[in-house]
């Protein structure tokens, strides 16, 4: 499965990562991971066990990283140092073991030091993450689970495994995470977890209001801004729920997403979540249709042979989600921060300031439609209550999402929310 992923994850840029490869069939996946880390401008050095070299040639990783591959704990032509485990451990900001076999997992749990990788884990001064990969029966074995509990207690991050079909033909837990998943997990490890334990609720995308079973009123919102904001919130540690209208975007990794079509459905899901969770922040990014069809036809409305249009429908207002969330905050949840979005074609400042007041929001993020609709870049102006001058954010939509969160964290007392 492909996940929604921005072209660049800034938290990986320039990060020094040791990738240790163990002897399992999933080692081929680590080649793709290393390639993608290099694309993200991370600095990668690869360590392989002798067993790993039976699955992947070291030259493959050397070609991908431009760095010699460390295999032996003894000096060699490529690693003349008598202490490669010390040098590698002090160079890295993170050590990732992928795949981590049952054998290596057991050795890590018991602090053994029989090869370069095991020595490196004991000598390193950086965090360690493992991506387990093994047969489902091996994963479920009580000895493996005891070892897993021990390394968790030692502060090692466990990434995966996935459920699915394995090389042996069995189906169950034990598949190594895919490269996109590991890329996102690593980006999260390098991102400050300022929103850890707190709930963020977002809406994104257009809504779709049925005229009849085959026709609908909608708009050109791509959902990209909302999805980038949801990903940013997840990377910063939040418990995220995204209520999304219909989009062509890939699914977000590890993130609760509720798919809806109509504005009324979006309203129902938003308030269902607000009433059942202690939401700290609401971001109303979706382009909710102002109107819905009051009398949708149960059957397709046919074009008449004489050419005269017979398509008839009556409009009524959709619920105003943003205004009602602000009202919910005032009545029941004073710590909730409410952020609205405004897409305009003219008079941006006037309309944004009016919306800030009319909707009683804490912040309005406004942009001109021609600057953002369906694009990967955006330029927004952020209007805050009781402040006259807007704050401008621009760049790719993932960068803009980060700038929006930076402003929220700087200007609102998010640490006081629960």
PDB file of N, CA and C in Angstrom, residues 61-144:
ATOM      1  N   UNK A  61      24.658  -1.804  -1.115  1.00  0.00           N
ATOM      2  CA  UNK A  61      24.524  -0.707  -0.158  1.00  0.00           C
ATOM      3  C   UNK A  61      25.632   0.332  -0.339  1.00  0.00           C
ATOM      4  N   UNK A  62      26.805  -0.117  -0.735  1.00  0.00           N
ATOM      5  CA  UNK A  62      27.890   0.836  -0.977  1.00  0.00           C
ATOM      6  C   UNK A  62      27.530   1.759  -2.142  1.00  0.00           C
ATOM      7  N   UNK A  63      26.922   1.181  -3.171  1.00  0.00           N
ATOM      8  CA  UNK A  63      26.516   1.991  -4.314  1.00  0.00           C
ATOM      9  C   UNK A  63      25.414   2.981  -3.935  1.00  0.00           C
ATOM     10  N   UNK A  64      24.504   2.569  -3.062  1.00  0.00           N
ATOM     11  CA  UNK A  64      23.396   3.431  -2.662  1.00  0.00           C
ATOM     12  C   UNK A  64      23.842   4.574  -1.764  1.00  0.00           C
ATOM     13  N   UNK A  65      24.796   4.312  -0.871  1.00  0.00           N
ATOM     14  CA  UNK A  65      25.192   5.306   0.123  1.00  0.00           C
ATOM     15  C   UNK A  65      26.464   6.068  -0.234  1.00  0.00           C
ATOM     16  N   UNK A  66      27.290   5.485  -1.114  1.00  0.00           N
ATOM     17  CA  UNK A  66      28.589   6.073  -1.382  1.00  0.00           C
ATOM     18  C   UNK A  66      29.564   5.878  -0.247  1.00  0.00           C
ATOM     19  N   UNK A  67      29.241   4.965   0.662  1.00  0.00           N
ATOM     20  CA  UNK A  67      30.075   4.689   1.826  1.00  0.00           C
ATOM     21  C   UNK A  67      30.417   3.198   1.870  1.00  0.00           C
ATOM     22  N   UNK A  68      31.617   2.837   2.352  1.00  0.00           N
ATOM     23  CA  UNK A  68      31.935   1.422   2.521  1.00  0.00           C
ATOM     24  C   UNK A  68      31.003   0.786   3.546  1.00  0.00           C
ATOM     25  N   UNK A  69      30.726  -0.480   3.363  1.00  0.00           N
ATOM     26  CA  UNK A  69      29.843  -1.214   4.269  1.00  0.00           C
ATOM     27  C   UNK A  69      30.669  -1.910   5.335  1.00  0.00           C
ATOM     28  N   UNK A  70      30.280  -1.765   6.580  1.00  0.00           N
ATOM     29  CA  UNK A  70      30.992  -2.397   7.688  1.00  0.00           C
ATOM     30  C   UNK A  70      30.397  -3.771   7.963  1.00  0.00           C
ATOM     31  N   UNK A  71      31.261  -4.786   7.993  1.00  0.00           N
ATOM     32  CA  UNK A  71      30.792  -6.156   8.206  1.00  0.00           C
ATOM     33  C   UNK A  71      31.491  -6.796   9.398  1.00  0.00           C
ATOM     34  N   UNK A  72      32.803  -6.658   9.434  1.00  0.00           N
ATOM     35  CA  UNK A  72      33.588  -7.343  10.469  1.00  0.00           C
ATOM     36  C   UNK A  72      33.960  -6.386  11.591  1.00  0.00           C
ATOM     37  N   UNK A  73      34.082  -6.938  12.781  1.00  0.00           N
ATOM     38  CA  UNK A  73      34.548  -6.139  13.919  1.00  0.00           C
ATOM     39  C   UNK A  73      36.073  -6.014  13.914  1.00  0.00           C
ATOM     40  N   UNK A  74      36.707  -6.682  12.972  1.00  0.00           N
ATOM     41  CA  UNK A  74      38.167  -6.640  12.883  1.00  0.00           C
ATOM     42  C   UNK A  74      38.593  -5.644  11.810  1.00  0.00           C
ATOM     43  N   UNK A  75      39.773  -5.054  11.926  1.00  0.00           N
ATOM     44  CA  UNK A  75      40.239  -4.080  10.934  1.00  0.00           C
ATOM     45  C   UNK A  75      40.275  -4.682   9.532  1.00  0.00           C
ATOM     46  N   UNK A  76      39.999  -3.830   8.543  1.00  0.00           N
ATOM     47  CA  UNK A  76      40.033  -4.259   7.142  1.00  0.00           C
ATOM     48  C   UNK A  76      40.549  -3.104   6.301  1.00  0.00           C
ATOM     49  N   UNK A  77      40.642  -3.340   4.996  1.00  0.00           N
ATOM     50  CA  UNK A  77      41.124  -2.283   4.100  1.00  0.00           C
ATOM     51  C   UNK A  77      40.198  -1.078   4.119  1.00  0.00           C
ATOM     52  N   UNK A  78      38.873  -1.350   4.219  1.00  0.00           N
ATOM     53  CA  UNK A  78      37.903  -0.261   4.230  1.00  0.00           C
ATOM     54  C   UNK A  78      37.763   0.380   5.605  1.00  0.00           C
ATOM     55  N   UNK A  79      37.971  -0.414   6.642  1.00  0.00           N
ATOM     56  CA  UNK A  79      37.839   0.086   8.006  1.00  0.00           C
ATOM     57  C   UNK A  79      39.116  -0.255   8.773  1.00  0.00           C
ATOM     58  N   UNK A  80      40.084   0.619   8.651  1.00  0.00           N
ATOM     59  CA  UNK A  80      41.376   0.360   9.270  1.00  0.00           C
ATOM     60  C   UNK A  80      41.335   0.504  10.781  1.00  0.00           C
ATOM     61  N   UNK A  81      40.299   1.151  11.309  1.00  0.00           N
ATOM     62  CA  UNK A  81      40.199   1.340  12.755  1.00  0.00           C
ATOM     63  C   UNK A  81      40.054   0.001  13.461  1.00  0.00           C
ATOM     64  N   UNK A  82      40.665  -0.088  14.610  1.00  0.00           N
ATOM     65  CA  UNK A  82      40.525  -1.303  15.422  1.00  0.00           C
ATOM     66  C   UNK A  82      39.236  -1.287  16.224  1.00  0.00           C
ATOM     67  N   UNK A  83      38.486  -0.192  16.168  1.00  0.00           N
ATOM     68  CA  UNK A  83      37.252  -0.078  16.941  1.00  0.00           C
ATOM     69  C   UNK A  83      36.114   0.493  16.091  1.00  0.00           C
ATOM     70  N   UNK A  84      35.703  -0.195  15.025  1.00  0.00           N
ATOM     71  CA  UNK A  84      34.626   0.340  14.175  1.00  0.00           C
ATOM     72  C   UNK A  84      33.312   0.481  14.922  1.00  0.00           C
ATOM     73  N   UNK A  85      33.065  -0.392  15.928  1.00  0.00           N
ATOM     74  CA  UNK A  85      31.815  -0.290  16.673  1.00  0.00           C
ATOM     75  C   UNK A  85      31.757   1.005  17.489  1.00  0.00           C
ATOM     76  N   UNK A  86      32.910   1.495  17.925  1.00  0.00           N
ATOM     77  CA  UNK A  86      32.955   2.762  18.664  1.00  0.00           C
ATOM     78  C   UNK A  86      32.740   3.929  17.711  1.00  0.00           C
ATOM     79  N   UNK A  87      33.460   3.911  16.583  1.00  0.00           N
ATOM     80  CA  UNK A  87      33.359   5.018  15.634  1.00  0.00           C
ATOM     81  C   UNK A  87      31.947   5.142  15.060  1.00  0.00           C
ATOM     82  N   UNK A  88      31.371   4.008  14.647  1.00  0.00           N
ATOM     83  CA  UNK A  88      30.029   4.040  14.078  1.00  0.00           C
ATOM     84  C   UNK A  88      29.005   4.478  15.115  1.00  0.00           C
ATOM     85  N   UNK A  89      29.161   4.006  16.348  1.00  0.00           N
ATOM     86  CA  UNK A  89      28.213   4.342  17.398  1.00  0.00           C
ATOM     87  C   UNK A  89      28.247   5.801  17.794  1.00  0.00           C
ATOM     88  N   UNK A  90      29.426   6.415  17.718  1.00  0.00           N
ATOM     89  CA  UNK A  90      29.536   7.822  18.085  1.00  0.00           C
ATOM     90  C   UNK A  90      29.170   8.746  16.925  1.00  0.00           C
ATOM     91  N   UNK A  91      29.293   8.245  15.710  1.00  0.00           N
ATOM     92  CA  UNK A  91      28.933   9.048  14.530  1.00  0.00           C
ATOM     93  C   UNK A  91      27.422   9.191  14.407  1.00  0.00           C
ATOM     94  N   UNK A  92      26.676   8.142  14.710  1.00  0.00           N
ATOM     95  CA  UNK A  92      25.245   8.090  14.391  1.00  0.00           C
ATOM     96  C   UNK A  92      24.389   8.856  15.395  1.00  0.00           C
ATOM     97  N   UNK A  93      23.279   9.404  14.863  1.00  0.00           N
ATOM     98  CA  UNK A  93      22.232   9.972  15.710  1.00  0.00           C
ATOM     99  C   UNK A  93      21.115   8.957  15.951  1.00  0.00           C
ATOM    100  N   UNK A  94      21.102   7.904  15.156  1.00  0.00           N
ATOM    101  CA  UNK A  94      20.121   6.825  15.322  1.00  0.00           C
ATOM    102  C   UNK A  94      20.693   5.566  14.709  1.00  0.00           C
ATOM    103  N   UNK A  95      20.449   4.448  15.374  1.00  0.00           N
ATOM    104  CA  UNK A  95      20.816   3.134  14.838  1.00  0.00           C
ATOM    105  C   UNK A  95      19.532   2.369  14.567  1.00  0.00           C
ATOM    106  N   UNK A  96      19.330   1.982  13.313  1.00  0.00           N
ATOM    107  CA  UNK A  96      18.162   1.200  12.912  1.00  0.00           C
ATOM    108  C   UNK A  96      18.617  -0.188  12.500  1.00  0.00           C
ATOM    109  N   UNK A  97      18.015  -1.214  13.086  1.00  0.00           N
ATOM    110  CA  UNK A  97      18.274  -2.600  12.695  1.00  0.00           C
ATOM    111  C   UNK A  97      17.105  -3.059  11.839  1.00  0.00           C
ATOM    112  N   UNK A  98      17.353  -3.294  10.543  1.00  0.00           N
ATOM    113  CA  UNK A  98      16.278  -3.640   9.617  1.00  0.00           C
ATOM    114  C   UNK A  98      16.825  -4.497   8.474  1.00  0.00           C
ATOM    115  N   UNK A  99      16.424  -5.751   8.373  1.00  0.00           N
ATOM    116  CA  UNK A  99      15.513  -6.426   9.289  1.00  0.00           C
ATOM    117  C   UNK A  99      16.220  -6.859  10.574  1.00  0.00           C
ATOM    118  N   UNK A 100      15.444  -6.957  11.633  1.00  0.00           N
ATOM    119  CA  UNK A 100      15.961  -7.512  12.876  1.00  0.00           C
ATOM    120  C   UNK A 100      15.399  -8.927  13.011  1.00  0.00           C
ATOM    121  N   UNK A 101      16.256  -9.918  12.923  1.00  0.00           N
ATOM    122  CA  UNK A 101      15.831 -11.309  13.005  1.00  0.00           C
ATOM    123  C   UNK A 101      15.586 -11.708  14.457  1.00  0.00           C
ATOM    124  N   UNK A 102      14.962 -12.868  14.647  1.00  0.00           N
ATOM    125  CA  UNK A 102      14.726 -13.383  15.997  1.00  0.00           C
ATOM    126  C   UNK A 102      16.051 -13.607  16.721  1.00  0.00           C
ATOM    127  N   UNK A 103      17.065 -14.050  15.999  1.00  0.00           N
ATOM    128  CA  UNK A 103      18.369 -14.308  16.589  1.00  0.00           C
ATOM    129  C   UNK A 103      18.993 -13.013  17.118  1.00  0.00           C
ATOM    130  N   UNK A 104      18.994 -11.968  16.288  1.00  0.00           N
ATOM    131  CA  UNK A 104      19.581 -10.696  16.721  1.00  0.00           C
ATOM    132  C   UNK A 104      18.756 -10.066  17.828  1.00  0.00           C
ATOM    133  N   UNK A 105      17.436 -10.180  17.741  1.00  0.00           N
ATOM    134  CA  UNK A 105      16.578  -9.638  18.787  1.00  0.00           C
ATOM    135  C   UNK A 105      16.925 -10.271  20.138  1.00  0.00           C
ATOM    136  N   UNK A 106      17.131 -11.603  20.142  1.00  0.00           N
ATOM    137  CA  UNK A 106      17.482 -12.299  21.382  1.00  0.00           C
ATOM    138  C   UNK A 106      18.838 -11.845  21.913  1.00  0.00           C
ATOM    139  N   UNK A 107      19.784 -11.645  21.008  1.00  0.00           N
ATOM    140  CA  UNK A 107      21.118 -11.223  21.433  1.00  0.00           C
ATOM    141  C   UNK A 107      21.100  -9.800  21.990  1.00  0.00           C
ATOM    142  N   UNK A 108      20.287  -8.925  21.373  1.00  0.00           N
ATOM    143  CA  UNK A 108      20.164  -7.561  21.893  1.00  0.00           C
ATOM    144  C   UNK A 108      19.583  -7.601  23.305  1.00  0.00           C
ATOM    145  N   UNK A 109      18.554  -8.430  23.495  1.00  0.00           N
ATOM    146  CA  UNK A 109      17.893  -8.510  24.799  1.00  0.00           C
ATOM    147  C   UNK A 109      18.842  -8.974  25.889  1.00  0.00           C
ATOM    148  N   UNK A 110      19.798  -9.830  25.539  1.00  0.00           N
ATOM    149  CA  UNK A 110      20.697 -10.397  26.541  1.00  0.00           C
ATOM    150  C   UNK A 110      22.081  -9.743  26.543  1.00  0.00           C
ATOM    151  N   UNK A 111      22.258  -8.689  25.728  1.00  0.00           N
ATOM    152  CA  UNK A 111      23.504  -7.942  25.761  1.00  0.00           C
ATOM    153  C   UNK A 111      24.706  -8.693  25.261  1.00  0.00           C
ATOM    154  N   UNK A 112      24.505  -9.594  24.296  1.00  0.00           N
ATOM    155  CA  UNK A 112      25.630 -10.348  23.746  1.00  0.00           C
ATOM    156  C   UNK A 112      26.432  -9.466  22.787  1.00  0.00           C
ATOM    157  N   UNK A 113      27.676  -9.845  22.567  1.00  0.00           N
ATOM    158  CA  UNK A 113      28.571  -9.022  21.743  1.00  0.00           C
ATOM    159  C   UNK A 113      29.484  -9.910  20.915  1.00  0.00           C
ATOM    160  N   UNK A 114      28.876 -10.705  20.020  1.00  0.00           N
ATOM    161  CA  UNK A 114      29.652 -11.660  19.251  1.00  0.00           C
ATOM    162  C   UNK A 114      30.013 -11.212  17.852  1.00  0.00           C
ATOM    163  N   UNK A 115      29.464 -10.084  17.396  1.00  0.00           N
ATOM    164  CA  UNK A 115      29.813  -9.582  16.069  1.00  0.00           C
ATOM    165  C   UNK A 115      29.777  -8.052  16.091  1.00  0.00           C
ATOM    166  N   UNK A 116      30.042  -7.444  14.951  1.00  0.00           N
ATOM    167  CA  UNK A 116      30.129  -5.986  14.893  1.00  0.00           C
ATOM    168  C   UNK A 116      28.810  -5.333  15.295  1.00  0.00           C
ATOM    169  N   UNK A 117      27.704  -5.844  14.786  1.00  0.00           N
ATOM    170  CA  UNK A 117      26.404  -5.250  15.096  1.00  0.00           C
ATOM    171  C   UNK A 117      26.120  -5.298  16.596  1.00  0.00           C
ATOM    172  N   UNK A 118      26.346  -6.442  17.198  1.00  0.00           N
ATOM    173  CA  UNK A 118      26.066  -6.577  18.631  1.00  0.00           C
ATOM    174  C   UNK A 118      26.963  -5.664  19.462  1.00  0.00           C
ATOM    175  N   UNK A 119      28.238  -5.564  19.083  1.00  0.00           N
ATOM    176  CA  UNK A 119      29.138  -4.631  19.762  1.00  0.00           C
ATOM    177  C   UNK A 119      28.679  -3.189  19.576  1.00  0.00           C
ATOM    178  N   UNK A 120      28.227  -2.868  18.366  1.00  0.00           N
ATOM    179  CA  UNK A 120      27.764  -1.518  18.062  1.00  0.00           C
ATOM    180  C   UNK A 120      26.573  -1.139  18.937  1.00  0.00           C
ATOM    181  N   UNK A 121      25.635  -2.049  19.102  1.00  0.00           N
ATOM    182  CA  UNK A 121      24.453  -1.759  19.916  1.00  0.00           C
ATOM    183  C   UNK A 121      24.840  -1.494  21.369  1.00  0.00           C
ATOM    184  N   UNK A 122      25.811  -2.237  21.878  1.00  0.00           N
ATOM    185  CA  UNK A 122      26.251  -2.032  23.254  1.00  0.00           C
ATOM    186  C   UNK A 122      27.046  -0.742  23.414  1.00  0.00           C
ATOM    187  N   UNK A 123      27.791  -0.350  22.390  1.00  0.00           N
ATOM    188  CA  UNK A 123      28.706   0.795  22.516  1.00  0.00           C
ATOM    189  C   UNK A 123      28.105   2.112  22.048  1.00  0.00           C
ATOM    190  N   UNK A 124      26.972   2.058  21.370  1.00  0.00           N
ATOM    191  CA  UNK A 124      26.440   3.275  20.756  1.00  0.00           C
ATOM    192  C   UNK A 124      25.988   4.268  21.825  1.00  0.00           C
ATOM    193  N   UNK A 125      25.945   5.545  21.433  1.00  0.00           N
ATOM    194  CA  UNK A 125      25.485   6.611  22.306  1.00  0.00           C
ATOM    195  C   UNK A 125      24.215   7.264  21.768  1.00  0.00           C
ATOM    196  N   UNK A 126      23.559   6.592  20.844  1.00  0.00           N
ATOM    197  CA  UNK A 126      22.367   7.138  20.214  1.00  0.00           C
ATOM    198  C   UNK A 126      21.185   6.196  20.439  1.00  0.00           C
ATOM    199  N   UNK A 127      19.966   6.655  20.172  1.00  0.00           N
ATOM    200  CA  UNK A 127      18.807   5.764  20.264  1.00  0.00           C
ATOM    201  C   UNK A 127      18.896   4.613  19.262  1.00  0.00           C
ATOM    202  N   UNK A 128      18.208   3.522  19.575  1.00  0.00           N
ATOM    203  CA  UNK A 128      18.147   2.346  18.703  1.00  0.00           C
ATOM    204  C   UNK A 128      16.697   2.045  18.361  1.00  0.00           C
ATOM    205  N   UNK A 129      16.449   1.703  17.108  1.00  0.00           N
ATOM    206  CA  UNK A 129      15.137   1.231  16.668  1.00  0.00           C
ATOM    207  C   UNK A 129      15.342  -0.076  15.912  1.00  0.00           C
ATOM    208  N   UNK A 130      14.398  -0.984  16.061  1.00  0.00           N
ATOM    209  CA  UNK A 130      14.481  -2.240  15.316  1.00  0.00           C
ATOM    210  C   UNK A 130      13.208  -2.424  14.498  1.00  0.00           C
ATOM    211  N   UNK A 131      13.366  -3.031  13.326  1.00  0.00           N
ATOM    212  CA  UNK A 131      12.237  -3.394  12.470  1.00  0.00           C
ATOM    213  C   UNK A 131      12.219  -4.913  12.367  1.00  0.00           C
ATOM    214  N   UNK A 132      11.485  -5.589  13.259  1.00  0.00           N
ATOM    215  CA  UNK A 132      11.509  -7.058  13.275  1.00  0.00           C
ATOM    216  C   UNK A 132      10.987  -7.658  11.977  1.00  0.00           C
ATOM    217  N   UNK A 133      11.545  -8.810  11.614  1.00  0.00           N
ATOM    218  CA  UNK A 133      11.081  -9.554  10.442  1.00  0.00           C
ATOM    219  C   UNK A 133      11.385 -11.025  10.674  1.00  0.00           C
ATOM    220  N   UNK A 134      10.335 -11.836  10.754  1.00  0.00           N
ATOM    221  CA  UNK A 134      10.526 -13.270  11.005  1.00  0.00           C
ATOM    222  C   UNK A 134       9.215 -14.004  10.756  1.00  0.00           C
ATOM    223  N   UNK A 135       9.291 -15.312  10.731  1.00  0.00           N
ATOM    224  CA  UNK A 135       8.111 -16.161  10.597  1.00  0.00           C
ATOM    225  C   UNK A 135       7.138 -15.885  11.737  1.00  0.00           C
ATOM    226  N   UNK A 136       5.848 -16.000  11.448  1.00  0.00           N
ATOM    227  CA  UNK A 136       4.825 -15.688  12.440  1.00  0.00           C
ATOM    228  C   UNK A 136       4.958 -16.538  13.693  1.00  0.00           C
ATOM    229  N   UNK A 137       5.311 -17.820  13.542  1.00  0.00           N
ATOM    230  CA  UNK A 137       5.462 -18.677  14.723  1.00  0.00           C
ATOM    231  C   UNK A 137       6.650 -18.243  15.562  1.00  0.00           C
ATOM    232  N   UNK A 138       7.717 -17.807  14.911  1.00  0.00           N
ATOM    233  CA  UNK A 138       8.874 -17.291  15.632  1.00  0.00           C
ATOM    234  C   UNK A 138       8.520 -16.010  16.378  1.00  0.00           C
ATOM    235  N   UNK A 139       7.738 -15.141  15.728  1.00  0.00           N
ATOM    236  CA  UNK A 139       7.333 -13.892  16.367  1.00  0.00           C
ATOM    237  C   UNK A 139       6.466 -14.153  17.603  1.00  0.00           C
ATOM    238  N   UNK A 140       5.559 -15.117  17.496  1.00  0.00           N
ATOM    239  CA  UNK A 140       4.629 -15.385  18.584  1.00  0.00           C
ATOM    240  C   UNK A 140       5.235 -16.258  19.687  1.00  0.00           C
ATOM    241  N   UNK A 141       6.395 -16.830  19.437  1.00  0.00           N
ATOM    242  CA  UNK A 141       7.019 -17.687  20.443  1.00  0.00           C
ATOM    243  C   UNK A 141       7.224 -16.917  21.748  1.00  0.00           C
ATOM    244  N   UNK A 142       6.983 -17.571  22.855  1.00  0.00           N
ATOM    245  CA  UNK A 142       7.068 -16.910  24.158  1.00  0.00           C
ATOM    246  C   UNK A 142       8.467 -16.364  24.432  1.00  0.00           C
ATOM    247  N   UNK A 143       9.506 -17.055  23.932  1.00  0.00           N
ATOM    248  CA  UNK A 143      10.871 -16.557  24.136  1.00  0.00           C
ATOM    249  C   UNK A 143      11.078 -15.231  23.409  1.00  0.00           C
ATOM    250  N   UNK A 144      10.575 -15.143  22.167  1.00  0.00           N
ATOM    251  CA  UNK A 144      10.684 -13.886  21.413  1.00  0.00           C
ATOM    252  C   UNK A 144       9.935 -12.769  22.117  1.00  0.00           C
TER     253      UNK A 144
END
